[in-house]
Coordinates of N, CA and C in Angstrom, one line a residue:
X13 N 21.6 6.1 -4.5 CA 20.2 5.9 -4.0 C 19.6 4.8 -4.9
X14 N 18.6 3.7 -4.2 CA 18.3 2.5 -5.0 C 17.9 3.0 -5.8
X15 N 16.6 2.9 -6.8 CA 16.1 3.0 -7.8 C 14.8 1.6 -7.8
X16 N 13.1 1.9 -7.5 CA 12.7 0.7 -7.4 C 11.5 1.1 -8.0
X17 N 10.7 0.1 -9.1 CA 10.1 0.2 -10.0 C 8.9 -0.6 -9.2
X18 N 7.5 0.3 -9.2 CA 6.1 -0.4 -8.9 C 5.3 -0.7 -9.8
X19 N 5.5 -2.0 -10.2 CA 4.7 -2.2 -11.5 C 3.1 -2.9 -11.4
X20 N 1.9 -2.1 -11.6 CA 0.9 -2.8 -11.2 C 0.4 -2.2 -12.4
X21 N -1.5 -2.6 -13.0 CA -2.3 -2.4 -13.7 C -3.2 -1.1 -13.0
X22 N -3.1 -1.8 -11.7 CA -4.4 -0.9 -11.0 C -3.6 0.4 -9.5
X23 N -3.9 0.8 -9.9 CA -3.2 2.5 -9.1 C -3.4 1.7 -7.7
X24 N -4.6 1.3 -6.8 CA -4.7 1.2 -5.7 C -3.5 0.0 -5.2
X25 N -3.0 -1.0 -5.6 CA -1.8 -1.7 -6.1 C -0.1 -1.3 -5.4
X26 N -0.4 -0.2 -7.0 CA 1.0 0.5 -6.7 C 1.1 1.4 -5.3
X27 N -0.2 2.2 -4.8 CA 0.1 3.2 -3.8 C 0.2 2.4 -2.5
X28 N -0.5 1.0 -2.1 CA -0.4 0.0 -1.2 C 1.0 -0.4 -1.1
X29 N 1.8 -0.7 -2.0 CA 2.9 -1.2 -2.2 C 4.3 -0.1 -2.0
X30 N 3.3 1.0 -2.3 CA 4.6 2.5 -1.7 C 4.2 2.5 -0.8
X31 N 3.3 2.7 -0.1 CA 3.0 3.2 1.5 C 3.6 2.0 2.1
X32 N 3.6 1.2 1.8 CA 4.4 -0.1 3.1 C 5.6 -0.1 2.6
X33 N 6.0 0.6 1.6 CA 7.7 0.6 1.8 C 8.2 2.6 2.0
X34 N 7.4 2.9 2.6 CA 7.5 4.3 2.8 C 9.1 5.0 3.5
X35 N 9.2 4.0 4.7 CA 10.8 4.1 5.1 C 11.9 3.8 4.4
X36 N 11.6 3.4 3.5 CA 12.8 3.0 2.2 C 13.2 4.1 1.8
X37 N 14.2 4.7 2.2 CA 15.3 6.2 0.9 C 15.4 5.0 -0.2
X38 N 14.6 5.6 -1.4 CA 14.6 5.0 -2.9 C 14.0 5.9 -3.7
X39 N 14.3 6.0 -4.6 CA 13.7 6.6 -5.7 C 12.8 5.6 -6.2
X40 N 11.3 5.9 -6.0 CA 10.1 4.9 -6.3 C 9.6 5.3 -7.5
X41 N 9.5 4.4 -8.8 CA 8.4 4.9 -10.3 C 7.4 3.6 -10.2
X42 N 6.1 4.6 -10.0 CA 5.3 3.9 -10.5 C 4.9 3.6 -11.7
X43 N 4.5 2.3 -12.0 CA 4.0 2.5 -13.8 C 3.2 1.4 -13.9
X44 N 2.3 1.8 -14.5 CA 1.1 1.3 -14.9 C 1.3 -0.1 -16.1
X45 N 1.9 0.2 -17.1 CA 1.6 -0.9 -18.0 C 2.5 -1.3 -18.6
X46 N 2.9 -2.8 -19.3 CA 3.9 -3.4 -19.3 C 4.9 -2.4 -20.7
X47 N 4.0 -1.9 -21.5 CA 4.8 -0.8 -22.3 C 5.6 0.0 -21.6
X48 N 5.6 0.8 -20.5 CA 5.7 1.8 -20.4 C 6.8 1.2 -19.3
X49 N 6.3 -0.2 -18.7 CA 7.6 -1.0 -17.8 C 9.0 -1.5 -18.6
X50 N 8.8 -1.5 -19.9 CA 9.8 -2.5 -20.7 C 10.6 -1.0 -21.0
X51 N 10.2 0.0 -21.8 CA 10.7 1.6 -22.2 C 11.3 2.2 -20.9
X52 N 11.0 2.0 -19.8 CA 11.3 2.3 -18.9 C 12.7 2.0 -18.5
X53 N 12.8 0.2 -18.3 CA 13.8 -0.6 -18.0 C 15.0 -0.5 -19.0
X54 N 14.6 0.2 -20.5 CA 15.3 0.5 -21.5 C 16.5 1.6 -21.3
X55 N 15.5 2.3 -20.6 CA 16.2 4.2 -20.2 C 17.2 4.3 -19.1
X56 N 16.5 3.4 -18.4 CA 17.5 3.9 -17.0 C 17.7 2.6 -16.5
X57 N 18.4 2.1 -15.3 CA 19.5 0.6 -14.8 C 18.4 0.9 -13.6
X58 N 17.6 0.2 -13.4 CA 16.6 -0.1 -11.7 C 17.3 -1.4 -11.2
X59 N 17.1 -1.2 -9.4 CA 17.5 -2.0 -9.0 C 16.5 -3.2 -8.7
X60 N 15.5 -2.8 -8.8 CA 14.5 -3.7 -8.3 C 13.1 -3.1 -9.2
X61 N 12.6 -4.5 -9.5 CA 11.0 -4.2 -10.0 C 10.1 -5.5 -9.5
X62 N 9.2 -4.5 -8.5 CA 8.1 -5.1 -8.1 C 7.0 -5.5 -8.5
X63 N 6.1 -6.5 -9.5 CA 5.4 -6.4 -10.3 C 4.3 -7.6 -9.5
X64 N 3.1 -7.3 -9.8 CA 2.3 -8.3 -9.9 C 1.4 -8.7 -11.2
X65 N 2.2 -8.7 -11.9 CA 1.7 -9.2 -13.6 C 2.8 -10.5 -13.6
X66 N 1.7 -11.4 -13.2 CA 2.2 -12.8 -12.9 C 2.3 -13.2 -14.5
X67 N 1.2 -12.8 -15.3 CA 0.6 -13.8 -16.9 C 1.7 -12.8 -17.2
X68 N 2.2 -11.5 -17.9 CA 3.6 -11.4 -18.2 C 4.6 -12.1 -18.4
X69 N 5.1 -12.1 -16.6 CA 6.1 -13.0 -16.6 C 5.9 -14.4 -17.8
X70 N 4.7 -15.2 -17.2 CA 4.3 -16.6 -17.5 C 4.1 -17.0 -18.9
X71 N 3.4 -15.9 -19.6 CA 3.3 -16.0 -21.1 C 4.0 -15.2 -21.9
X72 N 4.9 -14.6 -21.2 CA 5.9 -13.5 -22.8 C 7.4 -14.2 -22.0
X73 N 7.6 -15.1 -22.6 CA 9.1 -15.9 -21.9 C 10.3 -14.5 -22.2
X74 N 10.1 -13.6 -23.6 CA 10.8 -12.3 -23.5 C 11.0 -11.3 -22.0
X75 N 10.0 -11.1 -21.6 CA 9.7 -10.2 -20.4 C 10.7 -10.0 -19.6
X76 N 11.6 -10.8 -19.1 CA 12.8 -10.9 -18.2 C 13.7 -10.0 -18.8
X77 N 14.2 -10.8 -19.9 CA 15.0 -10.1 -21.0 C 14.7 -8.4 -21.1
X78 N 13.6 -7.9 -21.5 CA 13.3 -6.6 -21.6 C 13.1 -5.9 -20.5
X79 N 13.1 -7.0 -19.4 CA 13.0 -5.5 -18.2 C 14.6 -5.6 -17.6
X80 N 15.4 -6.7 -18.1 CA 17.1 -6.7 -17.6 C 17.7 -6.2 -18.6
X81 N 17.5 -6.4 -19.8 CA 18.7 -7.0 -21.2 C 19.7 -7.7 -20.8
X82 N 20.9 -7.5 -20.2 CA 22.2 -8.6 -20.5 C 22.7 -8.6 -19.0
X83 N 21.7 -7.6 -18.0 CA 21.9 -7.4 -16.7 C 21.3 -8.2 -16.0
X84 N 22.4 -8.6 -14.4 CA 21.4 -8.9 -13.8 C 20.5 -8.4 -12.4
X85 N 20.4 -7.4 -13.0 CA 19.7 -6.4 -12.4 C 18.9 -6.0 -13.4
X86 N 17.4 -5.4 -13.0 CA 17.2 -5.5 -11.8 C 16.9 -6.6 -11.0
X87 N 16.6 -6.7 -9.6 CA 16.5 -7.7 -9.4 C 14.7 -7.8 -9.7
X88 N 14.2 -8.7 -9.6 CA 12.5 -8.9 -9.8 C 11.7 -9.7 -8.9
X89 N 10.5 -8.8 -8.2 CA 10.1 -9.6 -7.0 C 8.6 -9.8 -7.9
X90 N 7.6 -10.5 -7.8 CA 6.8 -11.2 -7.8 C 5.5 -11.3 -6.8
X91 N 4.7 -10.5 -6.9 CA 3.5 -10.3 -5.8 C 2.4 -10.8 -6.4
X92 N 1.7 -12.3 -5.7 CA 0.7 -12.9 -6.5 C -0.8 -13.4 -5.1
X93 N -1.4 -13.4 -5.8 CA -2.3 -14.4 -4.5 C -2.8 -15.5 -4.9
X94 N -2.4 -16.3 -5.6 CA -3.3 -17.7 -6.0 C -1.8 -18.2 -6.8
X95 N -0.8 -18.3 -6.7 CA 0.1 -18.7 -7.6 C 0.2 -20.6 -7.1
X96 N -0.5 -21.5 -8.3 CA -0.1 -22.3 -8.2 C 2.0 -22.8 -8.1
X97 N 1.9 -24.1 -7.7 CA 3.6 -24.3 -7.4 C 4.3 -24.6 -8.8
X98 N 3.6 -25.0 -10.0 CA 4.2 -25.1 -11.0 C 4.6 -23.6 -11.5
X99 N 3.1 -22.6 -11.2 CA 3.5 -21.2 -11.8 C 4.8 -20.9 -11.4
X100 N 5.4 -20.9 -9.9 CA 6.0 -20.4 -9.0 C 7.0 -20.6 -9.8
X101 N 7.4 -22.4 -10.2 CA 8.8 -23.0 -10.7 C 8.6 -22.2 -12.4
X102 N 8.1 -21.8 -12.7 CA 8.3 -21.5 -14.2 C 8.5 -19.9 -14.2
X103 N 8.2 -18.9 -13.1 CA 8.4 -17.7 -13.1 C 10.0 -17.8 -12.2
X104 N 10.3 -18.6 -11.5 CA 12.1 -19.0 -11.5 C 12.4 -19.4 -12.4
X105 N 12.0 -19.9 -12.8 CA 12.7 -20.5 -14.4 C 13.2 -19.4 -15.3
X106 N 11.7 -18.6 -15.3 CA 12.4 -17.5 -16.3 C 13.1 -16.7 -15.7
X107 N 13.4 -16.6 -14.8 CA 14.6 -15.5 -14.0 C 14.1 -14.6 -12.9
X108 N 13.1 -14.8 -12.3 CA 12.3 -14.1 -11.5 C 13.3 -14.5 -9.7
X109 N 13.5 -13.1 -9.3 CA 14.3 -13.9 -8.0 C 13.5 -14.0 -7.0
X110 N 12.3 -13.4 -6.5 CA 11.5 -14.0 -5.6 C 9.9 -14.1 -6.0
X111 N 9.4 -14.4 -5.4 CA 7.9 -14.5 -5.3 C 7.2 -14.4 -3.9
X112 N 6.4 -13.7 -3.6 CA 5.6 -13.0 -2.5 C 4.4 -12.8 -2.6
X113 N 3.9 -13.9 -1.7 CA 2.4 -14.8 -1.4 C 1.6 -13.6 -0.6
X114 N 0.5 -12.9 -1.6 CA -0.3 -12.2 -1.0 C -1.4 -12.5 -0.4
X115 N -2.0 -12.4 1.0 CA -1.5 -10.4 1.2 C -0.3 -11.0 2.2
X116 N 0.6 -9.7 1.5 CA 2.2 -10.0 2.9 C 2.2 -8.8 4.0
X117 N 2.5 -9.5 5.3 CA 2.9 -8.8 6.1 C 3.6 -7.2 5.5
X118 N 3.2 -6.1 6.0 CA 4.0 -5.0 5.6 C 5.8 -5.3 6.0
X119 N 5.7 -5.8 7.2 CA 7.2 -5.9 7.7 C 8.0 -7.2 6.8
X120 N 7.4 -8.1 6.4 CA 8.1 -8.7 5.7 C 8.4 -8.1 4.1
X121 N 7.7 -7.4 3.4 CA 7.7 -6.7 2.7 C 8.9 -5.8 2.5
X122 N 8.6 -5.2 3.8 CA 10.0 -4.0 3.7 C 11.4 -4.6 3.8
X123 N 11.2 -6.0 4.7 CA 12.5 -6.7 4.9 C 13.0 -7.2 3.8
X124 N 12.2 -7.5 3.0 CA 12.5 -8.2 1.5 C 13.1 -7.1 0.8
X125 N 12.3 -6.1 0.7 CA 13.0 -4.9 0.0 C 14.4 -4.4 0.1
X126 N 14.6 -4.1 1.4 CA 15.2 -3.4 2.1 C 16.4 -4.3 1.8
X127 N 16.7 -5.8 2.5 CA 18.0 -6.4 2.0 C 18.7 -6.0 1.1
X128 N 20.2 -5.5 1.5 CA 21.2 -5.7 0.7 C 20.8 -6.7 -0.7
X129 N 21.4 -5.9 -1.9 CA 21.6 -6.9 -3.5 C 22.0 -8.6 -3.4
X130 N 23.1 -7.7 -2.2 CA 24.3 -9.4 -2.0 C 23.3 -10.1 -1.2
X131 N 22.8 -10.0 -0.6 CA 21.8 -10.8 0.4 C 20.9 -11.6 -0.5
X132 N 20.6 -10.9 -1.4 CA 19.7 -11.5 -2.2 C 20.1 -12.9 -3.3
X133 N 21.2 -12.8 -4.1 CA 21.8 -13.3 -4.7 C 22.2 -14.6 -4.3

């Protein structure tokens, strides 16, 4: 079973972000804050982490690193609404595999998710 991490600041966030991926068989952890995301990433191999902590990614060039270590997994999607195109190129830069221009369709959402690893890659 996948393993997929909701990483937001604000609860209403993370439960938006479960309820449109509700048909997903996954083991869903929500978590609130980037401590509790990095300790997390530490403990157990996730396949995916959903985050909309764009300044993270953007100002701790570490962050990638602590939510993979030497993996490349998980994979890391990117939920923003105002992401200028340089932000975009610098959050690929640091290893981020997609980015998803809010608000997204639920069905594109779940299709993003939902994709096979290899699909993604």
């Amino acid at each position: 079973m996948r393993k997929i991490v909701i990483h937001s600041a604000l609860a209403e966030m993370r439960a938006l972000i479960r309820g449109m991926l509700s048909d997903i068989e996954a083991l869903f952890v929500p978590i609130a804050s980037r401590e509790e995301l990095f300790r997390a990433c530490r403990a157990v191999k996730y396949d995916l982490v959903l985050t909309d902590d764009v300044e993270m990614l953007l100002h701790d060039r570490a962050a990638v690193t602590k939510i993979r270590g030497i993996e490349s997994l998980p994979q890391i999607f990117v939920l923003s609404h105002n992401l200028s195109e340089e932000g975009a190129v610098a959050l690929l830069d640091a290893g981020v595999n997609q980015i998803i221009a809010l608000p997204v369709a639920p069905e594109r959402l779940y299709g993003k998710v939902s994709a096979p690893y290899s699909d993604l890659v």
